[in-house]
Coordinates of C-alpha atoms and ligand atoms in Angstrom, one line a residue:
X1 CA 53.4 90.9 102.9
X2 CA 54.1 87.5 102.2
X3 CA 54.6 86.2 98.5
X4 CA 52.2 82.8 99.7
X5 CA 49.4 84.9 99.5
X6 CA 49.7 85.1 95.7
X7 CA 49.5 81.1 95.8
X8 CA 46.3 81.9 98.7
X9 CA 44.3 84.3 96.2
X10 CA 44.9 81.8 93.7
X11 CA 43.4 78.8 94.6
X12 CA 40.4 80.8 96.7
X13 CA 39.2 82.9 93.2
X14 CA 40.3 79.9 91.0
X15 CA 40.5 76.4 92.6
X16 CA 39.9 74.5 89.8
X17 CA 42.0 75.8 87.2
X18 CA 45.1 73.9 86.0
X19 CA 48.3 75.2 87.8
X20 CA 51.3 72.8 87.5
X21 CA 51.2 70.4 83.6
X22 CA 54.2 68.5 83.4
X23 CA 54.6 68.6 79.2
X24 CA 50.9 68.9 78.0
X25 CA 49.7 66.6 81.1
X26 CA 48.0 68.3 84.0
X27 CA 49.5 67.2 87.0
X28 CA 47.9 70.1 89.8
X29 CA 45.1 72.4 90.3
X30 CA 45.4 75.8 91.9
X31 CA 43.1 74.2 95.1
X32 CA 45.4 71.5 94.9
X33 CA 48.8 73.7 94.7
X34 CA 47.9 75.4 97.5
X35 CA 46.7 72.6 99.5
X36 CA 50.0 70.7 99.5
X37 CA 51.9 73.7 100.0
X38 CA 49.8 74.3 103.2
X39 CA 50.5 70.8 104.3
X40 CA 54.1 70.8 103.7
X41 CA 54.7 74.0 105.5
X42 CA 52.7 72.2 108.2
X43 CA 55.6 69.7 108.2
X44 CA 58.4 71.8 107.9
X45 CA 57.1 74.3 110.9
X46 CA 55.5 71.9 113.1
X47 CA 56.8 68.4 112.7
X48 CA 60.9 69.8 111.9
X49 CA 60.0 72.9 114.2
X50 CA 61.8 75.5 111.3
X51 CA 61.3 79.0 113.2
X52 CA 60.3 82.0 110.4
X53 CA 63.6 82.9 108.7
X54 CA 64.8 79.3 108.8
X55 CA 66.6 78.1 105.6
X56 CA 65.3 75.9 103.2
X57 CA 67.5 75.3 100.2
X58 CA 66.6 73.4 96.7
X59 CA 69.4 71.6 95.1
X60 CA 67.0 70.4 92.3
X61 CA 66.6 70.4 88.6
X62 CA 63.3 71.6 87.2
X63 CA 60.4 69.8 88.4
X64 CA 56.5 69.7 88.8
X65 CA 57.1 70.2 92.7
X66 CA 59.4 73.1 92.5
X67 CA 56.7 75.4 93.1
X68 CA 55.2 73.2 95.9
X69 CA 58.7 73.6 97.7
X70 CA 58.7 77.4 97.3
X71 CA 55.1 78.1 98.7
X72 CA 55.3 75.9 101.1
X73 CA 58.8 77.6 102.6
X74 CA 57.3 81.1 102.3
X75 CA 53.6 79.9 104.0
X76 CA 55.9 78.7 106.6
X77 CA 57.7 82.3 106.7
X78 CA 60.8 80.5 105.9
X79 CA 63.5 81.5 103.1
X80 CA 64.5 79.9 100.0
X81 CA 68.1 78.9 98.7
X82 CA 67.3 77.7 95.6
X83 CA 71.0 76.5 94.3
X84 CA 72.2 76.0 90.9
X85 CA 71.7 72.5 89.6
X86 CA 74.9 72.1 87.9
X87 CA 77.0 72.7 90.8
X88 CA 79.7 71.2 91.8
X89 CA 78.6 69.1 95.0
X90 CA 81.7 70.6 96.9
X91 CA 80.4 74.5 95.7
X92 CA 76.5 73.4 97.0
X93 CA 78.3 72.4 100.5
X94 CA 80.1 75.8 100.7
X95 CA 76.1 77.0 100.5
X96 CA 74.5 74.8 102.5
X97 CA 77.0 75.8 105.0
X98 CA 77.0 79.4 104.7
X99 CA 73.4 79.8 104.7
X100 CA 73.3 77.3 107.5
X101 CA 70.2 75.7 105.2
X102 CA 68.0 73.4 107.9
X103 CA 66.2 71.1 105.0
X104 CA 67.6 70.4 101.7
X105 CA 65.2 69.5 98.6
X106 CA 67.5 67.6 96.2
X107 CA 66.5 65.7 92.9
X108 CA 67.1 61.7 93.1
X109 CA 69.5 62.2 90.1
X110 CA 71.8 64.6 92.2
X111 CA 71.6 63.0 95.6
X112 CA 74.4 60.2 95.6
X113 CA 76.9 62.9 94.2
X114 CA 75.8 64.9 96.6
X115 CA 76.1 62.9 100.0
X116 CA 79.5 62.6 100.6
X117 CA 79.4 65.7 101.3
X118 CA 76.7 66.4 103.5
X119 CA 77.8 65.0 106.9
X120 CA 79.6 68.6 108.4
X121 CA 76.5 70.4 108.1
X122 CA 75.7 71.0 112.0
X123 CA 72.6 72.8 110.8
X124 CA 70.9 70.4 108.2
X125 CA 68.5 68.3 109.6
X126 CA 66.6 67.0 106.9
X127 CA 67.4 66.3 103.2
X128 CA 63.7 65.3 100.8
X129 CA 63.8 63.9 97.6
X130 CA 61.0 64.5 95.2
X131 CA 59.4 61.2 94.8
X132 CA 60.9 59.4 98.0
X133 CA 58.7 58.9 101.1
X134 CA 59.2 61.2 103.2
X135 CA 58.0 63.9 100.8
X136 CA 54.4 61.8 100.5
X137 CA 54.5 61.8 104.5
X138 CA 55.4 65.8 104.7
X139 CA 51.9 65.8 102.9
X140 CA 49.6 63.7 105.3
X141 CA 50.5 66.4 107.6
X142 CA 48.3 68.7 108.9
X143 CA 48.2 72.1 106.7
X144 CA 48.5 75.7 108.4
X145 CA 47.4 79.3 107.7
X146 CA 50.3 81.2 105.8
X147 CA 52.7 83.2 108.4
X148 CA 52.6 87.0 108.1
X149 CA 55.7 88.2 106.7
X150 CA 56.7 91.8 107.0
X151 CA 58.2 93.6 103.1
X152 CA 61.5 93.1 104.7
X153 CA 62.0 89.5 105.7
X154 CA 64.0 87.5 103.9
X155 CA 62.5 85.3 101.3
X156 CA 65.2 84.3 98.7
X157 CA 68.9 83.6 98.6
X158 CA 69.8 83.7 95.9
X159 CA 74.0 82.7 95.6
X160 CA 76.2 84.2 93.2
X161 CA 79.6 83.2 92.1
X162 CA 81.7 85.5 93.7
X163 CA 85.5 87.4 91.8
X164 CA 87.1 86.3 95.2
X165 CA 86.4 82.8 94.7
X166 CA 83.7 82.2 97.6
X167 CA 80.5 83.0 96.4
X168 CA 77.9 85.7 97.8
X169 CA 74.3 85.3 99.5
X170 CA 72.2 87.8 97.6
X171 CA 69.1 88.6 99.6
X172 CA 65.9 89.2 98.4
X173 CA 63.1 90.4 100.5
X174 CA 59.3 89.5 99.9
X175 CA 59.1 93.5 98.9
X176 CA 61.7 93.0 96.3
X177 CA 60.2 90.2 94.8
X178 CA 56.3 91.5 94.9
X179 CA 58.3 94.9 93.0
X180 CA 59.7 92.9 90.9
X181 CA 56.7 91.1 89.8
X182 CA 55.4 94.1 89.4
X183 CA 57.5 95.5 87.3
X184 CA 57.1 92.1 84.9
X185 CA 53.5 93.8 84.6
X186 CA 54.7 97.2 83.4
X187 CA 57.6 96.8 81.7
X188 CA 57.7 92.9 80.5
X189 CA 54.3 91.7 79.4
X190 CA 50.8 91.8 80.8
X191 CA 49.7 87.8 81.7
X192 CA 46.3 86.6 81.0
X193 CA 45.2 83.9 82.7
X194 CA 45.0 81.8 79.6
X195 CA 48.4 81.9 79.7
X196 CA 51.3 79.2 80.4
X197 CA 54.6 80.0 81.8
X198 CA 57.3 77.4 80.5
X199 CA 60.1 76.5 82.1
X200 CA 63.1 76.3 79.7
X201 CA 65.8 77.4 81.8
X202 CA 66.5 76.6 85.1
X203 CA 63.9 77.6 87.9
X204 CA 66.7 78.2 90.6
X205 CA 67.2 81.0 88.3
X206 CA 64.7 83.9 86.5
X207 CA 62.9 81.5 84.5
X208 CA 61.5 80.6 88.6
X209 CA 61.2 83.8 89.7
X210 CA 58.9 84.7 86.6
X211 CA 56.7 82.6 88.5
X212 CA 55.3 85.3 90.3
X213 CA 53.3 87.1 87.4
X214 CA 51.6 83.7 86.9
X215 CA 50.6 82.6 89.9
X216 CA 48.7 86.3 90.9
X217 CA 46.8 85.8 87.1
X218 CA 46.6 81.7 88.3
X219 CA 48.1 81.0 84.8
X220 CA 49.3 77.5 84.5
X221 CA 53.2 76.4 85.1
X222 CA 54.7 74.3 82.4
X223 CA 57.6 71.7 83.2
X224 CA 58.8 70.6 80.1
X225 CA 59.2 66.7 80.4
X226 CA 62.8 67.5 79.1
X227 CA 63.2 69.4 82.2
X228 CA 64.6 72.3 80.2
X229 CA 65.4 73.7 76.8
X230 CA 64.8 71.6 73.8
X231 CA 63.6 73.5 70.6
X232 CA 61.2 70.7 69.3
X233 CA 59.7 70.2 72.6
X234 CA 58.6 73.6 72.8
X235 CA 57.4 74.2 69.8
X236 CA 55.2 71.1 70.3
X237 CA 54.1 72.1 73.3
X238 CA 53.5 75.6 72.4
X239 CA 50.7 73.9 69.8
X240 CA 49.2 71.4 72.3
X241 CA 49.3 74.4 75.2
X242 CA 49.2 77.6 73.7
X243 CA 50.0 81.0 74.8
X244 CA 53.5 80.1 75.7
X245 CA 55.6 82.4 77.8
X246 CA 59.6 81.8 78.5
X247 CA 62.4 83.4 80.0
X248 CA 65.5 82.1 78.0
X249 CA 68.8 83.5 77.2
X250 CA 70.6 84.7 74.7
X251 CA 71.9 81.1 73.1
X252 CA 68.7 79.2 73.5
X253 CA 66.8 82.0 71.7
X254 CA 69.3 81.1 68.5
X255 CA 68.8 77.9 68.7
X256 CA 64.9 77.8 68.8
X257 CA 65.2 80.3 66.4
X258 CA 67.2 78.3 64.0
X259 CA 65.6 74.8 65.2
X260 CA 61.5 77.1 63.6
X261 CA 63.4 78.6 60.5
X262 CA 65.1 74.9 59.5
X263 CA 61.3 73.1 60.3
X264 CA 59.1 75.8 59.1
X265 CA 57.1 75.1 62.7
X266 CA 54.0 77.4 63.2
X267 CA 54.9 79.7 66.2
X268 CA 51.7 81.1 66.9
X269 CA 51.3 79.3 70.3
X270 CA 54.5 81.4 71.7
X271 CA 53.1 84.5 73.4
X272 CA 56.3 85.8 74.5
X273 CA 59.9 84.8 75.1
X274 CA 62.0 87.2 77.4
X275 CA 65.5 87.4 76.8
X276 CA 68.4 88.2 78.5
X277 CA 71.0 87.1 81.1
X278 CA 74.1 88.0 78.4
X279 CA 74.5 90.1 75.3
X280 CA 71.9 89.4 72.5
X281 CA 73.8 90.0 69.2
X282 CA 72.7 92.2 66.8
X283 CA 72.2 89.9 63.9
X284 CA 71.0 87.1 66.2
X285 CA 68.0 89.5 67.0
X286 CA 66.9 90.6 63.8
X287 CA 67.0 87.1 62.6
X288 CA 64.7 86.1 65.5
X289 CA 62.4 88.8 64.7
X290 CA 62.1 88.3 61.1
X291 CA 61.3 84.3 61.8
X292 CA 59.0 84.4 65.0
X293 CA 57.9 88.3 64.7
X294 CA 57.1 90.4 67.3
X295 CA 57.6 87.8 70.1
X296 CA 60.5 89.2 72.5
X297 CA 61.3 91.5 75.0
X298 CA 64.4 91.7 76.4
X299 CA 65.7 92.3 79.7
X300 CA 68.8 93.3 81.5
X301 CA 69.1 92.4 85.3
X302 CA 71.5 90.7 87.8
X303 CA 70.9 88.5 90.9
X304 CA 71.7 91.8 93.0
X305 CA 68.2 93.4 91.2
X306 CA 67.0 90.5 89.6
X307 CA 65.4 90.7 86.2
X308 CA 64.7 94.2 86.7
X309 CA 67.6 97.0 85.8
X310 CA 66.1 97.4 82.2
X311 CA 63.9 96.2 79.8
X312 CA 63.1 96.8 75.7
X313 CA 59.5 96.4 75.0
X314 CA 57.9 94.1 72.4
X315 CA 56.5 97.5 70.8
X316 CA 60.6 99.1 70.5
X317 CA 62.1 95.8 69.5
X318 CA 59.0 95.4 66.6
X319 CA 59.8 98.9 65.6
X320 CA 62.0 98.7 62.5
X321 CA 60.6 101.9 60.7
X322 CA 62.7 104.0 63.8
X323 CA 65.3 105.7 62.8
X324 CA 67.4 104.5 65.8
X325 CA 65.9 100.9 65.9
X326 CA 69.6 99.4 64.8
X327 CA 70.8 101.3 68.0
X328 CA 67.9 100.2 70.3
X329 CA 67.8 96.9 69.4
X330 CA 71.3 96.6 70.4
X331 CA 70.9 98.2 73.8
X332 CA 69.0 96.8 77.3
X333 CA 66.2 99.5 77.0
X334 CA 65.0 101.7 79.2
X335 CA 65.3 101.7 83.3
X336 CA 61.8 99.7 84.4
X337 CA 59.8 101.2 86.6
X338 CA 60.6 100.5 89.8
X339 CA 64.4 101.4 89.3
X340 CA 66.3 104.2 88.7
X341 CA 69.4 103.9 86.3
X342 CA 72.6 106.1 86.3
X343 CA 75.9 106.0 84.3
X344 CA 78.8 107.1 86.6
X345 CA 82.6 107.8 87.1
X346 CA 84.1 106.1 89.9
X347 CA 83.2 109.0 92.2
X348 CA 79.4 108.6 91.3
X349 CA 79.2 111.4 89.4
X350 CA 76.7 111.0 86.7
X351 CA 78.4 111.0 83.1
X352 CA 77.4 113.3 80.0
X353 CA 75.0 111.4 77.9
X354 CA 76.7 108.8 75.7
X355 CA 80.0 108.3 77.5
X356 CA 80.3 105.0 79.1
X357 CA 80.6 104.4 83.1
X358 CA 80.0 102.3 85.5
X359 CA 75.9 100.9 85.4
X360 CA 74.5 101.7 89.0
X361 CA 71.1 101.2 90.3
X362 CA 68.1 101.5 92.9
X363 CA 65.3 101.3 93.8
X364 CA 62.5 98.4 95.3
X365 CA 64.0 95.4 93.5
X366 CA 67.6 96.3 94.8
X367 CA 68.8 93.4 97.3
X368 CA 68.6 94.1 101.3
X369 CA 72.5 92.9 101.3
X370 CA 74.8 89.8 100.8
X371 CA 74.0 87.5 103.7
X372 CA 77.0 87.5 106.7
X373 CA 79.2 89.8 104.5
X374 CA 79.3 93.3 105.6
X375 CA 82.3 93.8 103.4
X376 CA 80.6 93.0 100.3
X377 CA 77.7 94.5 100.8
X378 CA 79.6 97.8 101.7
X379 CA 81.2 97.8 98.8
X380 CA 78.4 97.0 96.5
X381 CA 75.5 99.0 97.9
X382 CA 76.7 102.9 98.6
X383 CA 74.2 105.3 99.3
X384 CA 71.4 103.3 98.3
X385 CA 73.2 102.4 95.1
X386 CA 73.5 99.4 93.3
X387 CA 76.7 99.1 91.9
X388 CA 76.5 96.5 89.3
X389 CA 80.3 96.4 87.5
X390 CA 78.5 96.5 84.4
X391 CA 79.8 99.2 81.9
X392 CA 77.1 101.0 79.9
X393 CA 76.2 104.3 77.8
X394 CA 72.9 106.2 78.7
X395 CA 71.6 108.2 75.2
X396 CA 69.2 110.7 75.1
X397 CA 65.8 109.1 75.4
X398 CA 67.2 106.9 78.1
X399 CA 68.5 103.6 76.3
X400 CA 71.1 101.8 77.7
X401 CA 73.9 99.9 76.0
X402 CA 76.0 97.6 78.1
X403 CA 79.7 97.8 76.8
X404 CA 81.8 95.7 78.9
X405 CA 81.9 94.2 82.4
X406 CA 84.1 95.6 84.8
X407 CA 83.9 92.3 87.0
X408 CA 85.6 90.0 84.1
X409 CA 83.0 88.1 83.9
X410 CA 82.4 84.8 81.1
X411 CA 78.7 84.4 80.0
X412 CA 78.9 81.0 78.4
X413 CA 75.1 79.9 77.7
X414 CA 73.7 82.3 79.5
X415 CA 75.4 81.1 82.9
X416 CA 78.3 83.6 84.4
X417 CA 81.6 82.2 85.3
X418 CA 83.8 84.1 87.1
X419 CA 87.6 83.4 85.8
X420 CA 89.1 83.8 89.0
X421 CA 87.3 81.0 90.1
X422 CA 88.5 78.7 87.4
X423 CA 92.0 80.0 87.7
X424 CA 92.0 78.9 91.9
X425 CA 91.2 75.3 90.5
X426 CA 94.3 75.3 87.6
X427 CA 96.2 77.0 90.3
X428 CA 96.1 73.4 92.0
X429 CA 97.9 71.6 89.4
X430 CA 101.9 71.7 90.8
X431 CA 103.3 71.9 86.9
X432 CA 100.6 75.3 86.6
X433 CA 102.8 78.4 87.7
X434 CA 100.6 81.1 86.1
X435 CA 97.2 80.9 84.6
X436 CA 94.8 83.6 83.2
X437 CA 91.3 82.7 82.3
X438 CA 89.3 84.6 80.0
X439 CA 86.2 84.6 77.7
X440 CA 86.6 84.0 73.7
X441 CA 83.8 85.2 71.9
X442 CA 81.6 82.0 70.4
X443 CA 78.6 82.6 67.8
X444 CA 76.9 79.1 69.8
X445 CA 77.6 80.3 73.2
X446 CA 78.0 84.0 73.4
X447 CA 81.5 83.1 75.0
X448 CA 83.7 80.0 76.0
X449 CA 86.1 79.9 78.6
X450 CA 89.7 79.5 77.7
X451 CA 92.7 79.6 79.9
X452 CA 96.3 80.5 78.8
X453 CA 98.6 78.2 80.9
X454 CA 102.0 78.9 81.9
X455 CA 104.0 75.6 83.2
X456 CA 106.1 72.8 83.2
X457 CA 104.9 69.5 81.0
X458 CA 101.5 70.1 81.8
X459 CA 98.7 68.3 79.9
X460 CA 95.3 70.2 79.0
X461 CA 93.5 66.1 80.1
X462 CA 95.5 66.7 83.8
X463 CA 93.9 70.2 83.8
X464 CA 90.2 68.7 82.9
X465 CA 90.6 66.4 85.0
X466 CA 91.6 69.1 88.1
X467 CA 88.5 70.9 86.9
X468 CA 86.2 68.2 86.9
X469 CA 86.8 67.2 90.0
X470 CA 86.3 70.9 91.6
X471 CA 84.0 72.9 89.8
X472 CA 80.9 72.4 88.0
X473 CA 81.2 71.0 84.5
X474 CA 80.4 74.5 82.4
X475 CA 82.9 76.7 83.9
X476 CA 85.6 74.2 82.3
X477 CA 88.3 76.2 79.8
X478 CA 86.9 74.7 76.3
X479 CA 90.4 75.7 75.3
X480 CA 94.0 75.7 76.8
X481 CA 97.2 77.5 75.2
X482 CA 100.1 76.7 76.7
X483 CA 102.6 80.1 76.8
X484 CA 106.1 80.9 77.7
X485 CA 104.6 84.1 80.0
X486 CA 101.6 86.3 80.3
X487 CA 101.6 89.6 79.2
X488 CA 101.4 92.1 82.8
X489 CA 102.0 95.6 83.1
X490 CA 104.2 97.7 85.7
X491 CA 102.4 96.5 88.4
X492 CA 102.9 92.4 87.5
X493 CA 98.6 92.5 87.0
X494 CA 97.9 89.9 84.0
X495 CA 96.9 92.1 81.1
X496 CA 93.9 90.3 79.9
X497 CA 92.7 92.7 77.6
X498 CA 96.0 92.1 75.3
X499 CA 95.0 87.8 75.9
X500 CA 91.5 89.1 74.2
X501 CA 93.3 90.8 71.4
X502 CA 96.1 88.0 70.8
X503 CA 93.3 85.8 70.4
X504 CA 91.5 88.1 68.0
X505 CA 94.4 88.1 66.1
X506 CA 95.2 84.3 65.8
X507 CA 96.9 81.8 68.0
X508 CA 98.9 83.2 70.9
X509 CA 102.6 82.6 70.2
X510 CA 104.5 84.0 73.9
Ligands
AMP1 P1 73.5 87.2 87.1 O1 73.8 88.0 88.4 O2 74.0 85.8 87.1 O3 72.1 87.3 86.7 O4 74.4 88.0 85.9 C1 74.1 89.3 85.7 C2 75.0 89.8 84.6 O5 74.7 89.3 83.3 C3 74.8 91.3 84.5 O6 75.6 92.0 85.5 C4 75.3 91.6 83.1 O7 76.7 91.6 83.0 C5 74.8 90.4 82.3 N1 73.5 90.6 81.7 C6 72.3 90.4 82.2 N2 71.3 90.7 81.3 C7 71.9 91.2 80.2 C8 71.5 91.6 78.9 N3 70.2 91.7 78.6 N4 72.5 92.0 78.0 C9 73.8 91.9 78.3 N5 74.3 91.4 79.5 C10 73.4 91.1 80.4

């Protein structure tokens, strides 16, 4: 079982169809896809001598030979660490490190901030850029026949931002991901091959792993010339290309939505746009509906069970004339197939219908563990369970509605960032002598991070600075407010639910 033979069956049953179009241009074939994937992973296993399980990791932004990268690893039987493009380069050491990556794939544009910072890496033997020469010479290599794989090797990790500060290797195995393409077909949407994945948000992220579905129906692969989300682009491109598919969250479905309402665009070549990744408001929905139609589906996953914990069909979503639509359309759906869904207490215990617990999960999509991290894993996965720290309410047919997160975490954009994290970095500055970091609710962003600062003559452009020079640029606090203390209770534990409500109420004044 090894996810290069979707990429195999491809290009045998359809060698000539277009697979890769950077904007409207075709850039690859299936035949061709497959034959540079084969020669790469030649390089990579004979010329480097990776071993199966090796690490590979992808510190890119989207590009036409993202794919290529991917296939190539996994015919090799190697694993993917596809990393976050707007990392901080000192947070992409900390994973090239702990996954012990071999070969690092790194856009041009990224590379110079980058290699300061790549000389302690004992295990990194090799760093590629995407047009440099090395890359063309990986490809005069000879091509091989794809490893076998068995459903449990490791094919993708995947790293999340962790509430302790260091972040955690989530592994997916070639099972997980095959279930979860699988899933895509039964609960998502059904993919013709007529049909043309775009990539709008980041494909170290869902938007990639949505790949999948496309590849086994050899549907084409669309890098917008952008590189990511830009409403006019699309809807150009969903003219010239048709059939347009997308995974995009929350925000950039408002503002395509609002860019098509302002321009009057015809939005007949959008097939469907999957959303999800952070709360979907209410209002923000309807208005999408009423503009594009019946367009979206929405889903609610995490990098532990990636894209697949829930999902709300096209068909419940289109539904107004339900009596509960108003209700459904503000939940994550139903459990997808492939997973089963509980709402507990903290001893596991399931919850009466409508009362709100903690969101637990399993089944095939459910992570193997976090790489090296017992601990972590032990605390996330009991009994087969998927803890997920999300707070939800089951009703009767099954819907779920997420109420809060237990883990704290901001999801500004669509991107989760975990205030603890931000708080270390604040915590640096010697005039900071307590911080708290929180999420404000924004109608752009879904959330923005702001910090309330307790210290001595400290300036928010000292604490910018600080953060600019640590973390990666959208985890910054878009506000500051300086205070005389934070609220705690008995225990001295910052009370962050009464920062939320002091800033629902106006300006903080401690
Ligand atoms: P990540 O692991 O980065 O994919 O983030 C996963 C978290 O995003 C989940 O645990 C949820 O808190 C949140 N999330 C994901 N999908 C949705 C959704 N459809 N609605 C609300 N929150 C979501």
């Amino acid at each position: 079982m090894n996810l290069a033979q979707l990429l195999v069956r491809a290009a045998r049953v359809h060698p000539e169809r277009v697979a890769v179009l950077l904007g409207d241009q075709p850039v690859l074939s299936y035949a061709q896809l497959a034959h540079r994937a084969a020669r790469l992973a030649g390089h990579l296993s004979g010329t480097l001598g990776l071993l199966p399980g090796d690490r590979v990791a992808l510190f890119m932004t989207n590009h036409v030979g993202y794919l290529e990268v991917l296939y190539a690893a996994w015919w090799a039987g190697l694993v993917v660490v596809p990393i976050n493009a707007k990392l901080h380069p000192r947070e992409v050491e900390f994973i090239l490190d702990d996954s012990g990556a071999a070969v690092l794939f790194v856009s041009d544009a990224l590379l110079p901030g980058l290699r300061p910072f790549l000389g302690g890496l004992p295990s990194l033997k090799k760093v590629f850029t995407p047009d440099g020469p090395e890359w063309s010479a990986a490809l005069a290599d000879a091509a091989m026949t794809p490893i076998h794989r068995e459903p449990d090797d490791l094919a993708w990790l995947f790293y999340t931002s962790g509430t302790t500060g260091r972040p955690k290797g989530v592994m997916q195995t070639h099972r997980n991901l095959y279930a979860m393409t699988a899933c895509y077909f039964m609960d998502v949407d059904d993919v013709s091959m007529d049909d043309a994945i775009v990539y709008a948000a980041p494909m170290s992220h869902g938007a990639g792993i949505y790949n999948f579905a496309f590849v086994a129906r050899a549907a084409r692969h669309v890098v917008p010339v952008s590189g990511g989300f830009d409403p006019a682009e699309l809807v150009a491109l969903s003219s010239s290309i048709g059939r347009l598919c997308m995974f995009a969250a929350p925000t950039m479905v408002k503002r395509l939505v609002e860019h098509v309402a302002a321009s009057g665009a015809p939005v007949e070549g959008f097939k469907t746009i999957v959303y999800g990744g952070g709360p979907m408001y209410v209002e923000d929905i309807r208005q999408a509906l009423t503009t594009m139609g019946p367009r979206f589906v929405q889903i609610y996953g995490q990098g532990e069970s990636p894209m697949t914990i829930s999902a709300l069909a096209r068909e419940q979503l289109a539904d107004g004339a339900h009596p509960r639509w108003t209700e459904r359309i503000a939940s994550v759906g139903v459990a997808q197939t492939l997973v089963e869904v509980r709402v507990v207490a903290p001893d596991g215990a399931p919850v009466p219908v409508g009362d709100t617990g903690e969101v637990i999960v399993r089944g095939e999509t459910v992570m193997a563990a976090y790489w090296h991290n017992p601990q972590a894993t032990a605390k996330t996965l009991r009994d087969g369970w998927l803890w997920t720290g999300d707070m939800g309410a089951l009703d009767a047919d099954g819907f779920l509605t997420l109420k809060d997160r237990s883990k704290d975490v901001v999801i500004s954009g669509g991107s989760n960032i975990y205030p603890r994290e931000v708080e270390e970095v604040l915590l640096r500055h010697p005039g900071v002598r307590e911080v708290s970091v929180i999420g404000q609710p924004d109608a752009e962003w879904g959330e923005v991070v702001v910090a309330f600062v307790v210290g001595d003559g400290v300036q928010a452009e000292a604490l910018d600075a600080l953060c600019l020079e640590h973390i990666a640029r959208f985890k910054r606090p878009k506000r500051y407010h300086f205070v005389g203390a934070l609220p705690k209770n008995n225990y001295g534990k910052v009370l962050k639910t009464a920062l939320r409500e002091m800033l629902l109420n106006g300006e903080p004044a401690c």
